[in-house]
Coordinates of C-alpha atoms in Angstrom, one line a residue:
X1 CA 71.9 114.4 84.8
X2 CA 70.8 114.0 87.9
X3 CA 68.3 112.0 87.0
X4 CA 70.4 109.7 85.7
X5 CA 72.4 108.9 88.7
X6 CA 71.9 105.7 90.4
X7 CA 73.0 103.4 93.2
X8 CA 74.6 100.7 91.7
X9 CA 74.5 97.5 93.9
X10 CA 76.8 95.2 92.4
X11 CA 79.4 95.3 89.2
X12 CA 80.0 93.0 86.3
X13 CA 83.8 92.5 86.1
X14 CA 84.2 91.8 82.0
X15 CA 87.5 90.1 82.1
X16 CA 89.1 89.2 79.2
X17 CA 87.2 89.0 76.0
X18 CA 87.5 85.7 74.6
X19 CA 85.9 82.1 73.5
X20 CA 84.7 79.4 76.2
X21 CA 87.2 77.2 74.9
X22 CA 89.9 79.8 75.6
X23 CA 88.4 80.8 79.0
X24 CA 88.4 77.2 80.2
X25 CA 92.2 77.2 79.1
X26 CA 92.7 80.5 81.1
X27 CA 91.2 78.9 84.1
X28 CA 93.4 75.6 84.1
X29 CA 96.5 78.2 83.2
X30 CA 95.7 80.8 86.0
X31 CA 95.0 77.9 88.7
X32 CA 98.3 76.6 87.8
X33 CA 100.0 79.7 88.4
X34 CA 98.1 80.5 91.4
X35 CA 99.6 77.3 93.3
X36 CA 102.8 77.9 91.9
X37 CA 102.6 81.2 93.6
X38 CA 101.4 80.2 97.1
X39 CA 103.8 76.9 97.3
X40 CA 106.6 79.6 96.1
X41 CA 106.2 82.1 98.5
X42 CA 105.0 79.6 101.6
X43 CA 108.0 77.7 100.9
X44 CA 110.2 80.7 101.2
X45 CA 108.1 81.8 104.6
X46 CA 108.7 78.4 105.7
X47 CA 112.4 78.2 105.1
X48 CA 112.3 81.6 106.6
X49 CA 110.6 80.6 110.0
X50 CA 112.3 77.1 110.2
X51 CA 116.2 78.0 109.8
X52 CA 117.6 80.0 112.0
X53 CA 120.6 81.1 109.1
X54 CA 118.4 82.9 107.4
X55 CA 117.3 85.1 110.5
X56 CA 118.9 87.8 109.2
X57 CA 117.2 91.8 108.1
X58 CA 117.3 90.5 104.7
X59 CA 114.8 87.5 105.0
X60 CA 112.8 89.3 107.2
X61 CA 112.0 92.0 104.6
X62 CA 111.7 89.2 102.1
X63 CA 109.4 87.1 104.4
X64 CA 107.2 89.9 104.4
X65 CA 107.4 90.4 100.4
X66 CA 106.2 87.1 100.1
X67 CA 103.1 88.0 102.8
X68 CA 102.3 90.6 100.8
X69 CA 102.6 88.2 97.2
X70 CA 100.4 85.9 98.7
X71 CA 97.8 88.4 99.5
X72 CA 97.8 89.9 96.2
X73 CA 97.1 86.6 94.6
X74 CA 94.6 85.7 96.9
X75 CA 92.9 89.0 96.7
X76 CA 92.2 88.9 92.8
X77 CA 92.8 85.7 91.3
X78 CA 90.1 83.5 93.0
X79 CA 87.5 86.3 91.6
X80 CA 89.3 86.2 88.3
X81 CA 88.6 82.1 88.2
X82 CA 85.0 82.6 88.8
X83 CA 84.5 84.9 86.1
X84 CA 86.1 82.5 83.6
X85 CA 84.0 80.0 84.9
X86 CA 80.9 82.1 84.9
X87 CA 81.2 85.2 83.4
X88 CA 78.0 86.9 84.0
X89 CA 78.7 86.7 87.7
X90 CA 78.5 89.8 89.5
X91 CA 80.8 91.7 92.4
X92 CA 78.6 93.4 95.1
X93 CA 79.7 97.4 95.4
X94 CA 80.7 96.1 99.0
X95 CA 83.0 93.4 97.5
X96 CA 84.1 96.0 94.7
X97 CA 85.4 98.5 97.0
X98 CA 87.3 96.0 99.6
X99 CA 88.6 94.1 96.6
X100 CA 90.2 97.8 95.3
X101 CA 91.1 98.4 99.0
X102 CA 93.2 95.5 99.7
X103 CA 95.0 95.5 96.1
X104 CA 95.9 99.3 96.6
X105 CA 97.0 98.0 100.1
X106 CA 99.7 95.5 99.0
X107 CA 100.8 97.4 96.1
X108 CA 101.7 100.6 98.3
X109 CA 103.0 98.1 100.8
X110 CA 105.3 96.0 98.4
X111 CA 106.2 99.7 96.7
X112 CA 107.8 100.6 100.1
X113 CA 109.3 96.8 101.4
X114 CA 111.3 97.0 97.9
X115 CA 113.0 100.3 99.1
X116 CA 113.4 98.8 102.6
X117 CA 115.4 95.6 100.9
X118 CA 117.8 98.1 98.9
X119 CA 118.2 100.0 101.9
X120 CA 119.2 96.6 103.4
X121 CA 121.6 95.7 100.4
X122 CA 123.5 99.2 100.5
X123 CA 124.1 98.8 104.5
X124 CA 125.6 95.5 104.3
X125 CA 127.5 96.0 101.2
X126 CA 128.6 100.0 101.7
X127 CA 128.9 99.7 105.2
X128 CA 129.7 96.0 106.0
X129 CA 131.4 97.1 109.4
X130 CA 128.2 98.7 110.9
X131 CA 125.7 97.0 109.7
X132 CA 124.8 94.8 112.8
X133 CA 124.4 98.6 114.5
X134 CA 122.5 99.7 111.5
X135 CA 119.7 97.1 110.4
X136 CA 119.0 95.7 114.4
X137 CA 115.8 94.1 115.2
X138 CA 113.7 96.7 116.2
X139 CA 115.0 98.8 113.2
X140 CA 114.1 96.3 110.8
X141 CA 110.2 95.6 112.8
X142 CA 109.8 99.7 112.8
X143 CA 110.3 100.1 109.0
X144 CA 108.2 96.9 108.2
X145 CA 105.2 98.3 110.6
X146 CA 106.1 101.3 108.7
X147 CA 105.2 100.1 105.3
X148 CA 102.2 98.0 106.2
X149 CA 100.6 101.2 108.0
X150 CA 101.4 103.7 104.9
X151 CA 100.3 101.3 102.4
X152 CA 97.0 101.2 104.4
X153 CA 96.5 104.7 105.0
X154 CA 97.5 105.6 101.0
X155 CA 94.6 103.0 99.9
X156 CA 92.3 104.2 102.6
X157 CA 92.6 107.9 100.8
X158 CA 92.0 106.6 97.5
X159 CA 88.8 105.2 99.1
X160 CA 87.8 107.7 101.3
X161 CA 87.7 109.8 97.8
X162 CA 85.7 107.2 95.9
X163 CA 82.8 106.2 98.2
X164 CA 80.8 109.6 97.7
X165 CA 80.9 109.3 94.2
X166 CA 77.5 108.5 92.1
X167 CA 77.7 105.5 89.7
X168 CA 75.6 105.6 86.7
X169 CA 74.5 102.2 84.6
X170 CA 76.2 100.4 82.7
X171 CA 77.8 98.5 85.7
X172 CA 80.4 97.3 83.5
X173 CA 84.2 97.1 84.9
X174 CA 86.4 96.7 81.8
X175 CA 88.6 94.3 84.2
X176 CA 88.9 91.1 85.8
X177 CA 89.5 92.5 89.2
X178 CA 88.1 96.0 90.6
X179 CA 91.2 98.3 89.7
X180 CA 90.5 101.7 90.5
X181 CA 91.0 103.4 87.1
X182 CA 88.3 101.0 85.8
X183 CA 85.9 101.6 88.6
X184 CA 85.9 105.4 88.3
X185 CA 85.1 105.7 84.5
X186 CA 81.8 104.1 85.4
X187 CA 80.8 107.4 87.8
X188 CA 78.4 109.9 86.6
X189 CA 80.5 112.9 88.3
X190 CA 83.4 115.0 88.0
X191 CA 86.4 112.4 89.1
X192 CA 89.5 114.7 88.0
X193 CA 90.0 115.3 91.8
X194 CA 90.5 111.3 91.9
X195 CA 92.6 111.0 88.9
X196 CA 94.4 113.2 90.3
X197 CA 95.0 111.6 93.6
X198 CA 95.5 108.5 91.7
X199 CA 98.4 110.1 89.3
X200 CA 99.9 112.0 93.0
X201 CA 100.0 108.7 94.3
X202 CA 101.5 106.7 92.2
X203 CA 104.4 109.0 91.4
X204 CA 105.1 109.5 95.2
X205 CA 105.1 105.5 95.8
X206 CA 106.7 104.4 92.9
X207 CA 108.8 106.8 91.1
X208 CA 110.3 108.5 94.3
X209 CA 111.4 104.8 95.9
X210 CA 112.4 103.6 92.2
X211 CA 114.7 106.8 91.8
X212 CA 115.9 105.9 95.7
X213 CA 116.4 102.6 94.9
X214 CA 118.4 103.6 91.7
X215 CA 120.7 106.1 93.9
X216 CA 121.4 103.2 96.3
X217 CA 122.5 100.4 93.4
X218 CA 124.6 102.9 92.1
X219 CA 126.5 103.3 95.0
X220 CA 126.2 99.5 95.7
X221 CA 127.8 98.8 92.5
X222 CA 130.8 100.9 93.1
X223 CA 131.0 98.8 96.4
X224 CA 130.8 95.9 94.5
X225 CA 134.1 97.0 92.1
X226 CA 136.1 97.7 95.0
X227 CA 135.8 93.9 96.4
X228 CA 138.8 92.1 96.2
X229 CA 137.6 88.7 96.9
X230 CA 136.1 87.0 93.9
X231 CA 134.0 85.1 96.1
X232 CA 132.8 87.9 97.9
X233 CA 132.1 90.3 95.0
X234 CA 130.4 86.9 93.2
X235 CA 127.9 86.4 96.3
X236 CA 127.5 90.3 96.4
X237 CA 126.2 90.4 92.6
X238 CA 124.1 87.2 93.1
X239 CA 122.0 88.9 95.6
X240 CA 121.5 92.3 94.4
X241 CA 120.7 91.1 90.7
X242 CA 117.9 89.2 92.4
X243 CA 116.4 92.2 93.9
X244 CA 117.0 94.2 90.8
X245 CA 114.8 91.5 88.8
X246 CA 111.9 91.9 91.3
X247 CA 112.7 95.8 91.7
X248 CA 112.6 95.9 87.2
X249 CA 109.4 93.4 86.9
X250 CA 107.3 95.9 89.4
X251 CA 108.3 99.2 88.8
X252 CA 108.2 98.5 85.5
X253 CA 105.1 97.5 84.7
X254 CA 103.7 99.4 87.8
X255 CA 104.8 103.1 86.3
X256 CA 104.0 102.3 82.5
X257 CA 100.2 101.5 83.7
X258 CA 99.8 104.3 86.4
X259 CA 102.6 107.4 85.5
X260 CA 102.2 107.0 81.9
X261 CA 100.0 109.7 80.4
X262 CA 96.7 108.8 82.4
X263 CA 94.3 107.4 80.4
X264 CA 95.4 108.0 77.0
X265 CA 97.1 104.2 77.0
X266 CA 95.2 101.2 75.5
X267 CA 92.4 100.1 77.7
X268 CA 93.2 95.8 76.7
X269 CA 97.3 97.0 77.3
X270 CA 96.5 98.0 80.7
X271 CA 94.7 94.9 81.5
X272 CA 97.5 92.6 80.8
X273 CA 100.1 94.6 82.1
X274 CA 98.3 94.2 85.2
X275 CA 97.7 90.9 84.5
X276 CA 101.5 90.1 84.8
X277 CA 101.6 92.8 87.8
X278 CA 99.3 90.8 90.0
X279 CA 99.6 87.6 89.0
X280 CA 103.0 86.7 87.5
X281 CA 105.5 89.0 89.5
X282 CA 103.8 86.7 92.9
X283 CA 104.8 83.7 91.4
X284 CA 108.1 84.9 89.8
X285 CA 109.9 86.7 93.2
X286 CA 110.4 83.5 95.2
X287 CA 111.3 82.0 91.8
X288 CA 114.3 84.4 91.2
X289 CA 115.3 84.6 95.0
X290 CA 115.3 80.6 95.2
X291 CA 117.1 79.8 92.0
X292 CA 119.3 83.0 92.6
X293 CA 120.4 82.6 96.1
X294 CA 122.5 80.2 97.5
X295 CA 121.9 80.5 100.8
X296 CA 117.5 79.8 100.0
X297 CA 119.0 76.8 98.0
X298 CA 121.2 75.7 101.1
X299 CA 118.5 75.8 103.3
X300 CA 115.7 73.7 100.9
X301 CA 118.1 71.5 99.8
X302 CA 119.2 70.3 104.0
X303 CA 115.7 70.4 104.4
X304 CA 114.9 68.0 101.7
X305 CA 118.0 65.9 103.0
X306 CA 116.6 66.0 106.5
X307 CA 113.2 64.5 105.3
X308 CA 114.6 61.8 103.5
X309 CA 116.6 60.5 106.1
X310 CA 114.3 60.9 109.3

């Protein structure tokens, strides 16, 4: 076997396996979405940065939710695009393994900031009265540095583990992006120890902060029944079923690709679910918290006035 070990210099990303016509579709489709996703979630860091209402520990965690959207989007869709447009395009193994870096980044990072925004939600609707003593400002930037780091450190493990490994031919990733299940059924060594890692990983950043965010909308929905004001209770559900459709579309498809049996689950499945993942939740969160929120349509809406009339 050893013979058969070599250093591979660059990957082939296979994407998805359709006809030119259907590629060139993709491409116009995926573009679309990608736009929709950065004018989405700039609009809602603009909003964010521009009105001092929504200086509060909600937006902040939600500004940095849509940092970490945009960088997912910009991390793998521009190298999905050039593969529709030229498929036999390769990745370099340098480009391969930031590409996995950064997307492990984010997702760790996002895993964590959705726990952060619960914890945020269950404060101010448990415990309305000491929330300002709660969530202050140097709380708020301690947990966010918080997530970035462990999100970093998490994807620099998974890393660390995977750069000593030997790669055999074919270079083949059955992707469109370097995802880090793909990238290890190409090595020519042992990689339970990895698979491993991966499976420890993913049930300590997703299903322990899913179960914790569970435990807190539980508790926030008993809040919720005691409200007497209709008003209140009405603005109270508004924003926590926004959260809970970003908290559903993530989680969701996050455990079914990475805590479902490892493996064993369609390759083409996987692929999609991803798809959606990395692509679609971007451009859907500052979709639901816009169309969702009052306050984010308050705030666009005197904006919009305030251009027309200066």
């Amino acid at each position: 076997m050893g013979g058969n070990q070599t250093s591979i210099p660059e990957f082939l990303l296979l994407g998805f396996p359709v006809g030119p016509r259907i590629q060139m579709l993709l491409f116009g489709l995926f573009s679309l979405f990608y736009i929709f996703t950065l004018l989405g979630n700039g609009t809602i860091l603009g909003l964010n940065s521009l009105d001092s209402r929504l200086h509060t520990p909600m937006y902040f965690f939600l500004s940095h939710l849509a940092v970490v959207d945009i960088a997912y989007a910009c991390n793998t869709v521009p190298q999905m695009l050039v593969n529709l447009l030229h498929p036999a395009k390769p990745i370099s193994f340098a480009g391969c393994m930031t590409q996995m870096f950064l997307f492990l980044s984010f997702a760790h990072t996002e895993c964590l900031l959705l726990v952060l925004m619960s914890y945020d939600r269950y404060v101010a609707i448990c415990h309305p009265l000491r929330y300002s003593t709660i969530m202050t400002w140097k709380v708020c930037i301690t947990l966010a540095l918080t997530s970035w780091t462990l999100g970093v450190l998490l994807a620099l493990v998974h890393l660390m583990l995977l750069l000593p490994l030997s790669f055999c031919g074919p270079q083949k990733v059955n992707h469109f992006f370097c995802e880090i299940t793909a990238v290890l059924k190409l090595a020519c060594v042992d990689t339970h120890i990895n698979e491993a890692i991966v499976l420890a990983g993913a049930l300590s950043v997703l299903v322990g902060p899913f179960f914790s965010i569970v435990i807190s909308y539980v508790h926030i929905l008993c809040a919720i029944l005691k409200i007497q004001s209709g008003e209140g209770r009405q603005k109270a559900f508004s924003i926590c079923s926004s959260h809970l459709c970003v908290v559903g579309l993530f989680y969701g498809t996050a455990i079914i690709m990475y805590v479902e049996p490892q493996y064993e689950s369609p390759k083409e499945q996987n692929k999609y679910l991803l798809l959606f993942h990395s692509l679609f939740n971007p451009m859907l969160n500052p979709l639901i918290y816009g169309l969702r929120n009052k306050e984010v349509q308050g705030v666009l809406k005197r904006m919009l006035v305030k251009e027309r009339t200066s």
